[in-house]
Amino acid sequence: MALTATLVPGAAVAADPAIPDLIELVNGNSVYRANLLGFSEDQSWTVDGVETLFSDLYFLNLAGNPRPRFLRLEDLQPVAFSQPTSDRLSASFLTLGGNLSFSLESVLLGGGSDSYAATRQDRVTLTNTSGTALPVSLVKYIDYDLQFDDILDDDTGFFENNLFTQTDPSKARATLAVDQTPTAVQVSPYRPILAQLYNTARPIQNSPGPLVNQDVTAGLQFDRILAPGESVVFQFLMTVQGQTETKAVPEPGTAFALTVAAAGLALLSRRR
């Protein structure tokens, strides 16, 4: 599949850049493609050539938001984008009122060939750039499609101890770990969560599962009140593996990726 407006790794974009329609991260046995701004049918995360992901999105809600729904990154003003290496990207945005900064750093770590295992970590920073306290809600949405056996199976998912876990009958496994406790977690089929995020400003409903034998998705909501100039940082660690006993063998391409992976894997081990 051809990429649209992909930036050359190592090239940085000046202020107010055009974000590529589709970015691509590559490392080891893993390729991650996504539209950072919103939903795309072209989003994917292949591990040893097998699809593992349908969509992975961020949503925001601010006090005084005039829109009757959560904001997506496509609603914000791009400030910067860079892809210094093939397995790492960074991007930053401002809300149209200029009162909140959203920045994202993402690193992909593929496993060894035929390990059917890979890891990706996102670091999200929210900064209040206004002169008054700002209530803000961040939602991390994940929709894994575990197809390591090349069959669409009904999955099981649940959230516990800051770790979302999804498995299917083939023993494929995916997780999403976070370093902060969410205000609410909704584990459900995709329609109820996306209806809330795309059509209303109604918050995530706290229903952490388990959800059994369904098309499982998860939404994690974090509510914060940021003082003027205050920042909050969220670390999200996503892993996929073909069988529950499979161990990832990271092959990081950069020193930054190695540092992030060590910190992320330590986080995940603490949450299990």
C-alpha positions as a LaTeX table, in Angstrom:
\begin{tabular}{lrrr}
\hline
Residue & $x$ (\AA) & $y$ (\AA) & $z$ (\AA) \\
\hline
Met1 & 0.00 & 0.00 & 0.00 \\
Ala2 & 1.51 & 3.36 & $-0.99$ \\
Leu3 & 1.96 & 5.94 & 1.74 \\
Thr4 & 0.55 & 9.43 & 1.26 \\
Ala5 & 2.75 & 12.43 & 2.07 \\
Thr6 & 5.11 & 10.40 & 4.20 \\
Leu7 & 8.01 & 12.48 & 5.50 \\
Val8 & 11.56 & 11.28 & 4.98 \\
Pro9 & 13.00 & 10.01 & 8.30 \\
Gly10 & 15.34 & 12.60 & 9.74 \\
Ala11 & 13.46 & 15.57 & 8.26 \\
Ala12 & 11.75 & 17.95 & 10.68 \\
Val13 & 8.78 & 20.14 & 9.78 \\
Ala14 & 8.58 & 23.85 & 10.55 \\
Ala15 & 5.84 & 25.49 & 12.59 \\
Asp16 & 2.26 & 24.85 & 11.51 \\
Pro17 & 3.15 & 21.84 & 9.33 \\
Ala18 & 0.90 & 19.68 & 7.23 \\
Ile19 & 0.68 & 16.38 & 9.09 \\
Pro20 & 1.09 & 13.43 & 6.67 \\
Asp21 & $-2.11$ & 11.61 & 5.77 \\
Leu22 & $-0.44$ & 8.35 & 6.76 \\
Ile23 & 2.70 & 7.88 & 8.83 \\
Glu24 & 4.70 & 4.67 & 8.96 \\
Leu25 & 6.99 & 3.30 & 11.69 \\
Val26 & 9.15 & 0.25 & 10.97 \\
Asn27 & 11.31 & $-1.84$ & 13.30 \\
Gly28 & 12.26 & $-5.53$ & 13.28 \\
Asn29 & 9.29 & $-7.69$ & 12.39 \\
Ser30 & 6.78 & $-4.86$ & 12.87 \\
Val31 & 5.19 & $-2.12$ & 10.74 \\
Tyr32 & 2.80 & 0.47 & 12.21 \\
Arg33 & 0.74 & 2.75 & 9.93 \\
Ala34 & $-1.67$ & 5.41 & 11.15 \\
Asn35 & $-3.38$ & 8.70 & 10.44 \\
Leu36 & $-2.58$ & 10.70 & 13.57 \\
Leu37 & $-5.49$ & 13.06 & 13.09 \\
Gly38 & $-8.44$ & 10.69 & 13.09 \\
Phe39 & $-9.96$ & 7.40 & 12.05 \\
Ser40 & $-8.53$ & 5.77 & 8.93 \\
Glu41 & $-9.33$ & 2.43 & 7.31 \\
Asp42 & $-5.66$ & 2.29 & 6.35 \\
Gln43 & $-4.47$ & 2.14 & 9.95 \\
Ser44 & $-2.69$ & $-1.12$ & 10.77 \\
Trp45 & $-0.05$ & $-2.74$ & 12.95 \\
Thr46 & 1.41 & $-5.84$ & 11.32 \\
Val47 & 3.69 & $-8.21$ & 13.23 \\
Asp48 & 5.48 & $-10.81$ & 11.09 \\
Gly49 & 3.04 & $-9.80$ & 8.35 \\
Val50 & $-0.08$ & $-10.48$ & 10.46 \\
Glu51 & $-2.59$ & $-7.73$ & 11.27 \\
Thr52 & $-3.17$ & $-6.94$ & 14.95 \\
Leu53 & $-4.89$ & $-3.53$ & 15.10 \\
Phe54 & $-7.96$ & $-1.81$ & 13.68 \\
Ser55 & $-7.71$ & 1.65 & 15.25 \\
Asp56 & $-5.82$ & 3.55 & 17.93 \\
Leu57 & $-6.96$ & 7.13 & 18.65 \\
Tyr58 & $-6.77$ & 10.05 & 21.11 \\
Phe59 & $-9.66$ & 12.32 & 22.06 \\
Leu60 & $-9.81$ & 15.49 & 24.18 \\
Asn61 & $-12.54$ & 17.37 & 25.99 \\
Leu62 & $-11.99$ & 20.81 & 27.54 \\
Ala63 & $-14.08$ & 23.02 & 29.77 \\
Gly64 & $-15.98$ & 25.40 & 27.51 \\
Asn65 & $-15.57$ & 23.22 & 24.41 \\
Pro66 & $-18.25$ & 24.56 & 22.03 \\
Arg67 & $-18.45$ & 21.29 & 20.11 \\
Pro68 & $-21.08$ & 18.76 & 21.27 \\
Arg69 & $-18.48$ & 15.96 & 21.15 \\
Phe70 & $-14.92$ & 15.12 & 22.09 \\
Leu71 & $-12.17$ & 16.80 & 20.09 \\
Arg72 & $-9.94$ & 14.78 & 17.77 \\
Leu73 & $-6.44$ & 15.77 & 16.78 \\
Glu74 & $-7.80$ & 16.88 & 13.40 \\
Asp75 & $-9.72$ & 19.60 & 15.33 \\
Leu76 & $-6.45$ & 21.06 & 16.64 \\
Gln77 & $-3.77$ & 23.25 & 15.07 \\
Pro78 & $-0.59$ & 21.33 & 14.11 \\
Val79 & 2.56 & 22.92 & 15.53 \\
Ala80 & 5.35 & 20.49 & 14.69 \\
Phe81 & 6.00 & 17.03 & 13.28 \\
Ser82 & 9.22 & 15.07 & 12.92 \\
Gln83 & 10.29 & 11.51 & 12.18 \\
Pro84 & 14.00 & 11.40 & 13.06 \\
Thr85 & 14.27 & 7.64 & 12.50 \\
Ser86 & 12.11 & 5.00 & 10.87 \\
Asp87 & 10.85 & 3.76 & 14.25 \\
Arg88 & 10.15 & 7.05 & 16.03 \\
Leu89 & 7.96 & 10.13 & 15.57 \\
Ser90 & 6.95 & 13.23 & 17.49 \\
Ala91 & 4.08 & 15.65 & 16.89 \\
Ser92 & 2.55 & 18.58 & 18.74 \\
Phe93 & $-0.73$ & 20.47 & 18.46 \\
Leu94 & $-2.58$ & 23.42 & 20.03 \\
Thr95 & $-6.29$ & 23.73 & 20.62 \\
Leu96 & $-7.80$ & 26.42 & 18.42 \\
Gly97 & $-8.16$ & 28.70 & 21.43 \\
Gly98 & $-4.48$ & 28.18 & 22.17 \\
Asn99 & $-5.13$ & 27.18 & 25.78 \\
Leu100 & $-3.91$ & 23.55 & 25.63 \\
Ser101 & $-0.88$ & 21.91 & 24.04 \\
Phe102 & $-0.97$ & 18.23 & 23.08 \\
Ser103 & 2.31 & 16.51 & 22.23 \\
Leu104 & 2.98 & 12.91 & 21.24 \\
Glu105 & 6.17 & 10.87 & 21.04 \\
Ser106 & 5.81 & 7.34 & 19.68 \\
Val107 & 8.39 & 4.56 & 19.41 \\
Leu108 & 7.98 & 1.14 & 17.78 \\
Leu109 & 10.03 & $-1.90$ & 18.83 \\
Gly110 & 9.68 & $-4.98$ & 16.70 \\
Gly111 & 10.62 & $-8.45$ & 17.86 \\
Gly112 & 12.78 & $-11.04$ & 16.15 \\
Ser113 & 11.59 & $-12.64$ & 12.94 \\
Asp114 & 8.74 & $-15.13$ & 13.52 \\
Ser115 & 8.45 & $-14.15$ & 17.20 \\
Tyr116 & 4.96 & $-12.70$ & 16.52 \\
Ala117 & 5.71 & $-10.12$ & 19.21 \\
Ala118 & 6.18 & $-6.35$ & 19.15 \\
Thr119 & 5.88 & $-3.30$ & 21.41 \\
Arg120 & 4.99 & 0.34 & 20.91 \\
Gln121 & 5.10 & 3.15 & 23.44 \\
Asp122 & 3.37 & 6.54 & 23.31 \\
Arg123 & 4.31 & 9.45 & 25.55 \\
Val124 & 1.51 & 12.05 & 25.64 \\
Thr125 & 2.04 & 15.45 & 27.28 \\
Leu126 & $-0.78$ & 17.92 & 27.96 \\
Thr127 & 0.22 & 21.48 & 28.91 \\
Asn128 & $-2.06$ & 24.30 & 30.02 \\
Thr129 & $-0.86$ & 27.28 & 27.99 \\
Ser130 & $-3.56$ & 29.62 & 29.32 \\
Gly131 & $-3.53$ & 31.92 & 32.35 \\
Thr132 & $-6.30$ & 30.11 & 34.23 \\
Ala133 & $-6.93$ & 26.60 & 35.58 \\
Leu134 & $-8.13$ & 24.26 & 32.84 \\
Pro135 & $-10.25$ & 21.10 & 33.33 \\
Val136 & $-9.33$ & 18.61 & 30.61 \\
Ser137 & $-10.23$ & 15.02 & 29.74 \\
Leu138 & $-8.00$ & 12.74 & 27.67 \\
Val139 & $-9.31$ & 9.49 & 26.18 \\
Lys140 & $-7.08$ & 6.75 & 24.81 \\
Tyr141 & $-9.07$ & 4.43 & 22.52 \\
Ile142 & $-7.74$ & 1.07 & 21.32 \\
Asp143 & $-9.31$ & $-1.50$ & 19.00 \\
Tyr144 & $-7.07$ & $-4.54$ & 18.63 \\
Asp145 & $-7.95$ & $-7.14$ & 16.01 \\
Leu146 & $-6.11$ & $-10.30$ & 17.01 \\
Gln147 & $-5.79$ & $-12.42$ & 13.88 \\
Phe148 & $-2.56$ & $-14.31$ & 14.39 \\
Asp149 & $-4.29$ & $-17.51$ & 13.28 \\
Asp150 & $-5.73$ & $-15.69$ & 10.24 \\
Ile151 & $-9.26$ & $-16.10$ & 11.62 \\
Leu152 & $-11.50$ & $-13.39$ & 13.06 \\
Asp153 & $-12.23$ & $-14.76$ & 16.53 \\
Asp154 & $-14.44$ & $-13.45$ & 19.29 \\
Asp155 & $-12.11$ & $-12.03$ & 21.92 \\
Thr156 & $-12.05$ & $-11.54$ & 25.69 \\
Gly157 & $-10.93$ & $-8.27$ & 27.27 \\
Phe158 & $-10.68$ & $-6.74$ & 30.72 \\
Phe159 & $-8.94$ & $-3.89$ & 32.56 \\
Glu160 & $-7.24$ & $-4.40$ & 35.92 \\
Asn161 & $-4.38$ & $-2.68$ & 37.78 \\
Asn162 & $-3.79$ & $-0.13$ & 35.00 \\
Leu163 & $-3.50$ & $-2.89$ & 32.38 \\
Phe164 & $-5.97$ & $-3.70$ & 29.60 \\
Thr165 & $-5.60$ & $-7.28$ & 28.34 \\
Gln166 & $-7.22$ & $-8.81$ & 25.25 \\
Thr167 & $-6.94$ & $-12.45$ & 24.16 \\
Asp168 & $-8.50$ & $-14.65$ & 21.51 \\
Pro169 & $-9.00$ & $-18.44$ & 21.23 \\
Ser170 & $-5.74$ & $-18.79$ & 19.28 \\
Lys171 & $-3.90$ & $-17.54$ & 22.41 \\
Ala172 & $-2.92$ & $-14.31$ & 20.69 \\
Arg173 & $-2.60$ & $-11.59$ & 23.32 \\
Ala174 & $-2.52$ & $-7.79$ & 23.30 \\
Thr175 & $-2.13$ & $-5.36$ & 26.18 \\
Leu176 & $-2.30$ & $-1.64$ & 26.88 \\
Ala177 & $-0.54$ & $-0.50$ & 30.07 \\
Val178 & $-0.62$ & 3.04 & 31.44 \\
Asp179 & 1.39 & 4.65 & 34.24 \\
Gln180 & $-1.63$ & 6.49 & 35.73 \\
Thr181 & $-4.98$ & 5.30 & 37.02 \\
Pro182 & $-7.83$ & 6.25 & 34.66 \\
Thr183 & $-10.91$ & 8.09 & 35.90 \\
Ala184 & $-13.01$ & 5.53 & 34.02 \\
Val185 & $-12.46$ & 2.57 & 31.69 \\
Gln186 & $-15.03$ & 1.22 & 29.25 \\
Val187 & $-14.46$ & $-2.22$ & 27.75 \\
Ser188 & $-17.17$ & $-2.86$ & 25.18 \\
Pro189 & $-17.85$ & $-3.39$ & 21.48 \\
Tyr190 & $-16.75$ & $-0.38$ & 19.44 \\
Arg191 & $-20.13$ & 1.17 & 18.69 \\
Pro192 & $-21.05$ & 2.44 & 22.21 \\
Ile193 & $-17.63$ & 3.98 & 22.85 \\
Leu194 & $-17.30$ & 5.68 & 19.47 \\
Ala195 & $-20.88$ & 6.98 & 19.65 \\
Gln196 & $-19.95$ & 8.76 & 22.87 \\
Leu197 & $-16.68$ & 10.14 & 21.55 \\
Tyr198 & $-17.78$ & 11.16 & 18.05 \\
Asn199 & $-21.32$ & 12.34 & 18.71 \\
Thr200 & $-21.48$ & 13.64 & 22.29 \\
Ala201 & $-19.32$ & 15.00 & 25.09 \\
Arg202 & $-20.67$ & 12.28 & 27.38 \\
Pro203 & $-17.81$ & 10.72 & 29.36 \\
Ile204 & $-16.63$ & 7.13 & 29.20 \\
Gln205 & $-18.78$ & 4.76 & 31.27 \\
Asn206 & $-16.88$ & 2.77 & 33.90 \\
Ser207 & $-17.27$ & $-0.86$ & 32.82 \\
Pro208 & $-13.83$ & $-2.54$ & 32.93 \\
Gly209 & $-15.03$ & $-6.01$ & 31.97 \\
Pro210 & $-14.41$ & $-8.81$ & 31.51 \\
Leu211 & $-16.15$ & $-8.83$ & 28.15 \\
Val212 & $-16.22$ & $-12.33$ & 26.69 \\
Asn213 & $-16.57$ & $-13.60$ & 23.11 \\
Gln214 & $-17.14$ & $-10.20$ & 21.51 \\
Asp215 & $-15.45$ & $-7.64$ & 19.28 \\
Val216 & $-13.59$ & $-6.06$ & 22.18 \\
Thr217 & $-12.42$ & $-2.43$ & 22.31 \\
Ala218 & $-11.40$ & $-0.20$ & 25.22 \\
Gly219 & $-11.59$ & 3.49 & 26.10 \\
Leu220 & $-9.51$ & 4.90 & 28.98 \\
Gln221 & $-10.47$ & 8.37 & 30.23 \\
Phe222 & $-8.26$ & 10.61 & 32.38 \\
Asp223 & $-9.73$ & 13.76 & 33.96 \\
Arg224 & $-7.30$ & 16.43 & 35.16 \\
Ile225 & $-7.40$ & 20.08 & 36.26 \\
Leu226 & $-4.21$ & 21.77 & 35.07 \\
Ala227 & $-2.94$ & 24.96 & 36.70 \\
Pro228 & $-1.58$ & 27.69 & 34.38 \\
Gly229 & 1.63 & 26.38 & 32.81 \\
Glu230 & 1.20 & 22.91 & 34.33 \\
Ser231 & 1.88 & 19.76 & 32.32 \\
Val232 & 0.81 & 16.16 & 32.80 \\
Val233 & 2.54 & 13.22 & 31.10 \\
Phe234 & 0.97 & 9.85 & 30.24 \\
Gln235 & 2.98 & 6.78 & 29.23 \\
Phe236 & 1.08 & 4.16 & 27.22 \\
Leu237 & 2.72 & 0.81 & 26.44 \\
Met238 & 1.09 & $-1.41$ & 23.81 \\
Thr239 & 2.20 & $-4.99$ & 23.20 \\
Val240 & 1.04 & $-7.80$ & 20.92 \\
Gln241 & 2.14 & $-11.41$ & 20.81 \\
Gly242 & 0.98 & $-14.49$ & 18.95 \\
Gln243 & 0.71 & $-16.73$ & 22.00 \\
Thr244 & 0.56 & $-15.99$ & 25.70 \\
Glu245 & 3.86 & $-17.77$ & 26.26 \\
Thr246 & 5.70 & $-15.93$ & 23.46 \\
Lys247 & 8.34 & $-13.46$ & 24.64 \\
Ala248 & 9.22 & $-10.34$ & 22.66 \\
Val249 & 12.85 & $-9.99$ & 21.57 \\
Pro250 & 13.23 & $-6.23$ & 21.00 \\
Glu251 & 15.59 & $-5.08$ & 18.26 \\
Pro252 & 15.60 & $-1.31$ & 18.85 \\
Gly253 & 17.07 & 0.83 & 16.15 \\
Thr254 & 18.03 & 3.80 & 18.32 \\
Ala255 & 19.32 & 4.53 & 21.82 \\
Phe256 & 16.11 & 6.46 & 22.50 \\
Ala257 & 14.01 & 3.43 & 21.58 \\
Leu258 & 16.08 & 1.19 & 23.85 \\
Thr259 & 15.59 & 3.54 & 26.81 \\
Val260 & 11.86 & 3.83 & 26.21 \\
Ala261 & 11.47 & 0.07 & 25.84 \\
Ala262 & 13.28 & $-0.64$ & 29.10 \\
Ala263 & 11.11 & 1.83 & 30.98 \\
Gly264 & 7.93 & 0.60 & 29.29 \\
Leu265 & 8.58 & $-3.07$ & 29.88 \\
Ala266 & 9.40 & $-2.35$ & 33.52 \\
Leu267 & 6.06 & $-0.56$ & 33.79 \\
Leu268 & 4.24 & $-3.51$ & 32.27 \\
Ser269 & 5.92 & $-6.02$ & 34.60 \\
Arg270 & 4.86 & $-3.99$ & 37.62 \\
Arg271 & 1.23 & $-3.95$ & 36.48 \\
Arg272 & 0.84 & $-7.69$ & 35.82 \\
\hline
\end{tabular}
